[in-house]
C-alpha positions as a Markdown table, in Angstrom:
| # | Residue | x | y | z |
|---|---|---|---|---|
| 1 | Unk | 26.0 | 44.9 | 9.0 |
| 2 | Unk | 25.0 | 47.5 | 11.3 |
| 3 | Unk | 25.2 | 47.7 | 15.0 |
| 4 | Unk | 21.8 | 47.6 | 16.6 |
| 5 | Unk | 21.0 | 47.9 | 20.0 |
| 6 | Unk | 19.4 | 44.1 | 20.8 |
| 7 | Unk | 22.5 | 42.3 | 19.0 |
| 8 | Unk | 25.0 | 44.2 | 20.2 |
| 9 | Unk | 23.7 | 43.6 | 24.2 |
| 10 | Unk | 24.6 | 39.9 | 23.6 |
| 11 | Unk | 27.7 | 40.9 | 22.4 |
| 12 | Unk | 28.4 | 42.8 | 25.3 |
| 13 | Unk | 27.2 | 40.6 | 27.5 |
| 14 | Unk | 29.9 | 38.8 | 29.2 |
| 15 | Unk | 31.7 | 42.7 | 30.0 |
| 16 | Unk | 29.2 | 44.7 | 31.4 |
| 17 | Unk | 26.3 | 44.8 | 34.6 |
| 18 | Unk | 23.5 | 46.9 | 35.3 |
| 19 | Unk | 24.3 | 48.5 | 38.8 |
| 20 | Unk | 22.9 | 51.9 | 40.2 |
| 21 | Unk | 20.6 | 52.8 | 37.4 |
| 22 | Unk | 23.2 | 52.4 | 34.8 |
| 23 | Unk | 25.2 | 49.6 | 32.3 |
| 24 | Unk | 29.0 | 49.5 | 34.0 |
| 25 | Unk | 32.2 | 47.9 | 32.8 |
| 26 | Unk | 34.8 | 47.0 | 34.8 |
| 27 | Unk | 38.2 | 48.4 | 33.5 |
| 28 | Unk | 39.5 | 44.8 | 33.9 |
| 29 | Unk | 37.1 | 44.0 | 30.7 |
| 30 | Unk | 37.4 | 46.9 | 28.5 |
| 31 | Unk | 40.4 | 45.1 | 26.3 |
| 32 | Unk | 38.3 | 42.2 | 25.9 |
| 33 | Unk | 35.4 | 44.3 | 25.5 |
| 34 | Unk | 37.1 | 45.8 | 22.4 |
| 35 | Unk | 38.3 | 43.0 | 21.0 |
| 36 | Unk | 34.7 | 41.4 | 20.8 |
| 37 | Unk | 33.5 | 44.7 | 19.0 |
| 38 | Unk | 36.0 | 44.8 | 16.6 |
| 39 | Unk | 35.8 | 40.7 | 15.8 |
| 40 | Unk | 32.0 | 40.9 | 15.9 |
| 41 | Unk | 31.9 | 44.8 | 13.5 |
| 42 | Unk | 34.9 | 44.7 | 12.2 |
| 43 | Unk | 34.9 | 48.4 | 10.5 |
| 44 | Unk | 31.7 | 48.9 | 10.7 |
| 45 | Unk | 31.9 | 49.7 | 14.5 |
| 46 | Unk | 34.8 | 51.3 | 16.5 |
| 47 | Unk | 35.3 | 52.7 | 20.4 |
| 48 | Unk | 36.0 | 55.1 | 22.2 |
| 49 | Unk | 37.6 | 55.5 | 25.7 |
| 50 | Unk | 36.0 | 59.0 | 26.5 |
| 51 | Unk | 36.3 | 61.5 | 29.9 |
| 52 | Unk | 33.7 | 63.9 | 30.7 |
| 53 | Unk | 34.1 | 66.9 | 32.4 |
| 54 | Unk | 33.8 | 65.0 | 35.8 |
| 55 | Unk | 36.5 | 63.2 | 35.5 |
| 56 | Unk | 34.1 | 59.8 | 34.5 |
| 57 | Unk | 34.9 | 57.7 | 32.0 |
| 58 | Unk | 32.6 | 55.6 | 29.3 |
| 59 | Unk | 33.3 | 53.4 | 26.8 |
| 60 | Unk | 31.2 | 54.3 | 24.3 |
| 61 | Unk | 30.6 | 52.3 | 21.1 |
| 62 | Unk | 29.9 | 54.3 | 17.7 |
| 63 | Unk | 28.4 | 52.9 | 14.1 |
| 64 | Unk | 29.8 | 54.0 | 11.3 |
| 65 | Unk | 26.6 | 55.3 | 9.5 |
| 66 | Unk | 26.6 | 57.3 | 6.0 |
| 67 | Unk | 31.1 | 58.4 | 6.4 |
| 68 | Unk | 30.2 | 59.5 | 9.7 |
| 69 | Unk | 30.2 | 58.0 | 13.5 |
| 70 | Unk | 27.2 | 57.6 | 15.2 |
| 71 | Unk | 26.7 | 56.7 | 18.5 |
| 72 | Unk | 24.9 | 53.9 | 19.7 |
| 73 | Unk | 26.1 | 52.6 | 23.5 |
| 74 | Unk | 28.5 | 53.5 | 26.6 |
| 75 | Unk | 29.0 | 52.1 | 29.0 |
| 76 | Unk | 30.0 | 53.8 | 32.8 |
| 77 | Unk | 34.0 | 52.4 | 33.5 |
| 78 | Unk | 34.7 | 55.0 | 36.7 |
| 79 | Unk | 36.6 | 57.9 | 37.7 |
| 80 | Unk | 39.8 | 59.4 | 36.3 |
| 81 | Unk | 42.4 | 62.2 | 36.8 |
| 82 | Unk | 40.7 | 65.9 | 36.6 |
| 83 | Unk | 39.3 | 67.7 | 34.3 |
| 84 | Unk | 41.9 | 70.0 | 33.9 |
| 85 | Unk | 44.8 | 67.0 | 32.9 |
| 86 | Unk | 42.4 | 65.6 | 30.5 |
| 87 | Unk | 41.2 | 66.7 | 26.6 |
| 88 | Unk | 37.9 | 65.6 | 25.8 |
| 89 | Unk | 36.4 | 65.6 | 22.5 |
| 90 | Unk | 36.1 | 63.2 | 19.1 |
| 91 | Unk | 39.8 | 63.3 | 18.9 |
| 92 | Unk | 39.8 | 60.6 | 21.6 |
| 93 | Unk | 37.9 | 58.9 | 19.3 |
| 94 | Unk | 40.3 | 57.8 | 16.3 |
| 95 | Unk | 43.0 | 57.5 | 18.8 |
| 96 | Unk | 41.2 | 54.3 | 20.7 |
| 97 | Unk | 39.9 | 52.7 | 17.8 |
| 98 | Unk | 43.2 | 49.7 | 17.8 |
| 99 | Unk | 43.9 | 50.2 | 21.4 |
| 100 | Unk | 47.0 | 51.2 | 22.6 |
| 101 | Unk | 49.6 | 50.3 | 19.6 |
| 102 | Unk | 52.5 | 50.6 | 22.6 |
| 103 | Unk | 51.3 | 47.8 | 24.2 |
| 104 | Unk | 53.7 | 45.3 | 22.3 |
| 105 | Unk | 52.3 | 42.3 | 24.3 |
| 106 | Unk | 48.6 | 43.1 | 22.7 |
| 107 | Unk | 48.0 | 42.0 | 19.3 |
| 108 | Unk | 47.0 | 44.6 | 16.8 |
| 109 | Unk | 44.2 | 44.1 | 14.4 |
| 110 | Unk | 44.1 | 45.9 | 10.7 |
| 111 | Unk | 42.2 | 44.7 | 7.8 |
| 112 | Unk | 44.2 | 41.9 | 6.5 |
| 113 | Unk | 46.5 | 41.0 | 10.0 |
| 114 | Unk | 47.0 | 40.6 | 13.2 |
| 115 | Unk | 50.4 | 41.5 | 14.8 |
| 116 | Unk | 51.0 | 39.2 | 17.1 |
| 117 | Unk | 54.1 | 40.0 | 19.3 |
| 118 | Unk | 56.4 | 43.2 | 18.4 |
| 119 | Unk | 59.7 | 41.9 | 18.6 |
| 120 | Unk | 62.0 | 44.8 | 17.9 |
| 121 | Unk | 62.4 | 48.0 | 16.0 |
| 122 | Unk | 65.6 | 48.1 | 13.0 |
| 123 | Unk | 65.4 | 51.5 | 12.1 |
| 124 | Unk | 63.1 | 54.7 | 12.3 |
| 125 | Unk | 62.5 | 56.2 | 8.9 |
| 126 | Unk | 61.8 | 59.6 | 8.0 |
| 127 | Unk | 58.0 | 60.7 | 8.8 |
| 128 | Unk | 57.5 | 58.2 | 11.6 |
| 129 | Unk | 57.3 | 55.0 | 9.9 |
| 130 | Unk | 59.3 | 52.5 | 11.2 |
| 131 | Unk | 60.9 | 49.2 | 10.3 |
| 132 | Unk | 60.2 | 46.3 | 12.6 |
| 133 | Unk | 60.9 | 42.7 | 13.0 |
| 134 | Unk | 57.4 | 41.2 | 14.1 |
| 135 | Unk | 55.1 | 38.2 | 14.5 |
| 136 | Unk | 52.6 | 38.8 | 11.8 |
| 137 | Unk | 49.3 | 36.8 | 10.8 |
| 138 | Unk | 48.2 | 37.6 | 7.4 |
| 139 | Unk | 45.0 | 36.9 | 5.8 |
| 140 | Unk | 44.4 | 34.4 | 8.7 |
| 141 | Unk | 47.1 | 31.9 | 8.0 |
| 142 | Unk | 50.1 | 30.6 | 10.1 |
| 143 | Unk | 52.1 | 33.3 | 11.7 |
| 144 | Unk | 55.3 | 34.4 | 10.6 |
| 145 | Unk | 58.3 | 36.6 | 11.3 |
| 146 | Unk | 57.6 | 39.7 | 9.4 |
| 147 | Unk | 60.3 | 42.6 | 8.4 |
| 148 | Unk | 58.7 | 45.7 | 7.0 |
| 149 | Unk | 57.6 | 49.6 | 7.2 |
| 150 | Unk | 54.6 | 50.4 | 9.6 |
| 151 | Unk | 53.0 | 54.0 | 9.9 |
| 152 | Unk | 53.0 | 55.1 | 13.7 |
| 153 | Unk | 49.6 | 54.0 | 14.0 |
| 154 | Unk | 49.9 | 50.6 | 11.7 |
| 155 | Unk | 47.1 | 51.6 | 9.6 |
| 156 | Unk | 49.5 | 51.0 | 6.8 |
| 157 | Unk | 52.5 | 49.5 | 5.8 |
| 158 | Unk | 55.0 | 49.3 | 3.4 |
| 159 | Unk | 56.8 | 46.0 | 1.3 |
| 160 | Unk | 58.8 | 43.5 | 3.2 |
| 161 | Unk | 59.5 | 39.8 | 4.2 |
| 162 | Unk | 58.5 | 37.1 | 5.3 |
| 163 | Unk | 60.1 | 34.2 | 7.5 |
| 164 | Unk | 59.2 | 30.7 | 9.1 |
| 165 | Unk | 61.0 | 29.9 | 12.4 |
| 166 | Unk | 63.5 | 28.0 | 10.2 |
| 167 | Unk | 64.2 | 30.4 | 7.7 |
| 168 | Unk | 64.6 | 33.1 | 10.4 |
| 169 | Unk | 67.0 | 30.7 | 12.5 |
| 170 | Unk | 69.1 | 30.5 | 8.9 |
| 171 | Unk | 69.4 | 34.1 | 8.5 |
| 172 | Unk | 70.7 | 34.3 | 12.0 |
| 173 | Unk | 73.1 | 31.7 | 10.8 |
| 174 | Unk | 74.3 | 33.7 | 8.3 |
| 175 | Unk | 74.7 | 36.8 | 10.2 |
| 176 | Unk | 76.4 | 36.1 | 12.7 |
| 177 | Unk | 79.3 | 34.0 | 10.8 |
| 178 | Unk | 79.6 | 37.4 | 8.9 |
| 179 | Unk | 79.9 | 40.0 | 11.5 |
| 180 | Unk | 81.9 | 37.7 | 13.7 |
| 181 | Unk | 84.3 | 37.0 | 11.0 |
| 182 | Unk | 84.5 | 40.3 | 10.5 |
| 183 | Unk | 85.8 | 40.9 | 14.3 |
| 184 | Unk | 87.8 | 38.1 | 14.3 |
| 185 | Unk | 89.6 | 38.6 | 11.0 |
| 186 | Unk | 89.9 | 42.4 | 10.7 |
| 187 | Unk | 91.3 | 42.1 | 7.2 |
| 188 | Unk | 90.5 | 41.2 | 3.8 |
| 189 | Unk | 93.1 | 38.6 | 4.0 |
| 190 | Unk | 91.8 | 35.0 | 4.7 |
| 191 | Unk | 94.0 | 32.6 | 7.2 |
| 192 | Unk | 94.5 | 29.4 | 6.3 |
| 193 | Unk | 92.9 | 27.0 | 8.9 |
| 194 | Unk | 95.3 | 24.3 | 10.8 |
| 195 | Unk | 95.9 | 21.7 | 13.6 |
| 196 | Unk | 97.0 | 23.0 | 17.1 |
| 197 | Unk | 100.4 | 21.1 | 16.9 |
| 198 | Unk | 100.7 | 22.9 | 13.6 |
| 199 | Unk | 100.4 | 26.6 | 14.8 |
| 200 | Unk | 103.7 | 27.5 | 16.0 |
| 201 | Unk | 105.1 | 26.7 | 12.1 |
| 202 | Unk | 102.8 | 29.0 | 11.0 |
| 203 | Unk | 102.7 | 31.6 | 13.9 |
| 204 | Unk | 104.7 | 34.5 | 12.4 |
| 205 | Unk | 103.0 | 34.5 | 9.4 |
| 206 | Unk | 99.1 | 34.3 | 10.9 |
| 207 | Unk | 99.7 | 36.8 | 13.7 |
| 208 | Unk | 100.4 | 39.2 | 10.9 |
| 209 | Unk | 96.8 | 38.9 | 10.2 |
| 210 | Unk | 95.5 | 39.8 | 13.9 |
| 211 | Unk | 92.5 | 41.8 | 15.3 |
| 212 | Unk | 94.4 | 45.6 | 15.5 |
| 213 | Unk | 93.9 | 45.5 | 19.1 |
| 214 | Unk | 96.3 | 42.9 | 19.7 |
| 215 | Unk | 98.8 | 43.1 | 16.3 |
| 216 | Unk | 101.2 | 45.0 | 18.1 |
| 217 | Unk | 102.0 | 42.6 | 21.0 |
| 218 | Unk | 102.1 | 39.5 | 19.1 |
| 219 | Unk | 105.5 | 40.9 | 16.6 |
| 220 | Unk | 107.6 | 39.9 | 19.0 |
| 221 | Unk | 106.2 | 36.8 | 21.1 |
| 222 | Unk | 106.2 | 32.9 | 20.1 |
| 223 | Unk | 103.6 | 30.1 | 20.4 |
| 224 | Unk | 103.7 | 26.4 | 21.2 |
| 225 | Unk | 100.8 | 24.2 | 21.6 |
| 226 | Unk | 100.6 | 21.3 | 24.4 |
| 227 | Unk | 98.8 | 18.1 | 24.7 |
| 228 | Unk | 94.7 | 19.1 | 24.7 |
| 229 | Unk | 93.7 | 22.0 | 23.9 |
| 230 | Unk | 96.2 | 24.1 | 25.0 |
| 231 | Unk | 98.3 | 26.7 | 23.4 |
| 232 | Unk | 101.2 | 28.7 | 25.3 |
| 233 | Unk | 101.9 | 32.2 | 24.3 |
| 234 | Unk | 105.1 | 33.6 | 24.9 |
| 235 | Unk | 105.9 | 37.6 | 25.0 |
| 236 | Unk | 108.3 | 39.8 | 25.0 |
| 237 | Unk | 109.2 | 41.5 | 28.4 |
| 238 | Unk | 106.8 | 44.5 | 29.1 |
| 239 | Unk | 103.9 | 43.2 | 26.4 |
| 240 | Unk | 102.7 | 40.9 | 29.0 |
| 241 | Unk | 100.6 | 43.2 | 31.2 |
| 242 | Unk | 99.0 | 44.9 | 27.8 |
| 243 | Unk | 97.6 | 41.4 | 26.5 |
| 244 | Unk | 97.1 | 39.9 | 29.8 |
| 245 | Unk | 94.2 | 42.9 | 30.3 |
| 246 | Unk | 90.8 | 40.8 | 30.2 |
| 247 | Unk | 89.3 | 41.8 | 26.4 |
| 248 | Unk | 92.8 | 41.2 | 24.8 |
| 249 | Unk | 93.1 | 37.8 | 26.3 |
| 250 | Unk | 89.9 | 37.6 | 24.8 |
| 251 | Unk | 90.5 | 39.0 | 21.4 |
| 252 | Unk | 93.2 | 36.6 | 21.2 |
| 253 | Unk | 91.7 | 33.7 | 22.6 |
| 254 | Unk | 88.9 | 33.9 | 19.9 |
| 255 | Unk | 91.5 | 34.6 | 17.2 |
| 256 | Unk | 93.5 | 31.5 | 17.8 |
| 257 | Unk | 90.3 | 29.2 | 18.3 |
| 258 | Unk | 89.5 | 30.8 | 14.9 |
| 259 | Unk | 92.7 | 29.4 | 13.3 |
| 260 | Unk | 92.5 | 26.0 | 14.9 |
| 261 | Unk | 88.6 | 25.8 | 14.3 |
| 262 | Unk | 88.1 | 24.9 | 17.9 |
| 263 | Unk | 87.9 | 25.9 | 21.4 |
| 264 | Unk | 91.3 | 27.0 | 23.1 |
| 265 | Unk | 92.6 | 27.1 | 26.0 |
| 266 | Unk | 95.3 | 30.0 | 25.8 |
| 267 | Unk | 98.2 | 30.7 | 28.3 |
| 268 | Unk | 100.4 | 33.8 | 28.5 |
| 269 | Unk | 104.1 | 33.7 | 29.5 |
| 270 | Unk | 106.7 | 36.4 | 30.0 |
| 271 | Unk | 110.1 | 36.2 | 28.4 |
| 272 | Unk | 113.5 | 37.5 | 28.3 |
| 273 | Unk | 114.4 | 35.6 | 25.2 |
| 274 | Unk | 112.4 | 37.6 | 23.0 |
């Protein structure tokens, strides 16, 4: 298919009007101008955004024509910054053919995909690939959540994953029982699970197994549990200011809740007994 100049008119259409002797775009249309180029030409056809010396700017559509770029349209889109703050040239060219890749809230066409939504970046490789979590369409079919390796300029990419909503919501599952057991636990040693009314037989034995942060304060200190959902913790004098500090109180909230295998409601007390 090549682009000729009476097809691609009713192409552009819709984007452009004749005004003071020229064909003008308004920069309002120019993403949807691009998209219709590259859905109609696919890679037979690209654009690019370019700036002449007077600061004006054209859209100018080129043919690709024996492994080099012809011209074959621009259009007038208005005035920019000077001269002087702007490079010109055919560089401009490769760099507008997928528009703006940092513009996660515009899909970005290749060959074979269309990226739908940029969720997030996991990790920046060496040589400015990057692995990202995103919302892929390939070969046309339903979207899914995609993991994989992207060049900067997601010409290409590398292996990876796929996920449906379902499978994705699983492996959130999964990882977040594994890193918050891994917070709540802080050892390799696995607590034995049991009732409220149960956890002041076991308490000197399970607060062995604390989070670090609070270890220390609980060797000397005794629990009893109430009617509910209640448990009362008893310290030693001087330890209750340390674990009555907001993110120990919360540290040890989320550790008992752990044990019991249910929402607690945790008290601290103060005494001389201990």
């Amino acid at each position: 298919m090549r682009i000729l100049k009476d097809n691609l008119t009713k192409t552009m259409k819709p984007y452009i009007k004749f005004k003071d002797g020229r064909w003008c775009m308004k920069p309002t249309k120019v993403d949807e101008a691009i998209d219709a180029i590259i859905n109609t030409y696919e890679g037979e056809g690209c654009v690019g955004i370019i700036t002449d010396d007077f600061g004006q700017v054209f859209f100018v559509i080129y043919a690709a024509d024996m492994n080099r770029l012809r011209k074959v349209q621009e259009y007038y889109i208005g005035v920019t910054i000077p001269h002087s703050k702007v490079d010109t040239g055919k560089k401009n060219i490769k760099e507008k053919e997928v528009v703006d890749m940092s513009d996660v809230n515009k899909p970005i066409k290749g060959d074979n995909f269309v990226i739908l939504k940029n969720i997030g970046q996991i990790s920046a490789p060496e040589k400015g690939w990057k692995k990202e979590l995103n919302l892929v369409q390939w070969h046309g079919k339903e979207a899914k959540y995609d993991i994989r390796d992207w060049a900067p300029d997601y010409s290409r990419c590398g292996k990876g994953g796929t996920f449906s909503e379902e499978e994705l919501k699983s492996l959130y599952t999964i990882l977040k029982e594994l890193f918050e057991s891994e917070d709540v636990n802080n050892s390799d040693d696995v607590i034995e699970k049991c009732a409220l009314e149960d956890l002041y037989k076991k308490w000197d034995e399970i607060s062995i197994h604390a989070p670090e942060a609070i270890k220390s304060y609980l060797k000397n200190s005794r629990v009893d549990s109430l009617p509910g959902d209640r448990a009362i913790v008893s310290l030693k004098k001087g330890y209750y200011d340390q674990l009555a500090k907001e993110e120990n109180r919360k540290i040890l909230t989320a550790f008992i809740s752990n044990i019991v295998d249910k929402p607690v409601h945790v008290e601290l007390v103060e005494s001389s007994l201990l």
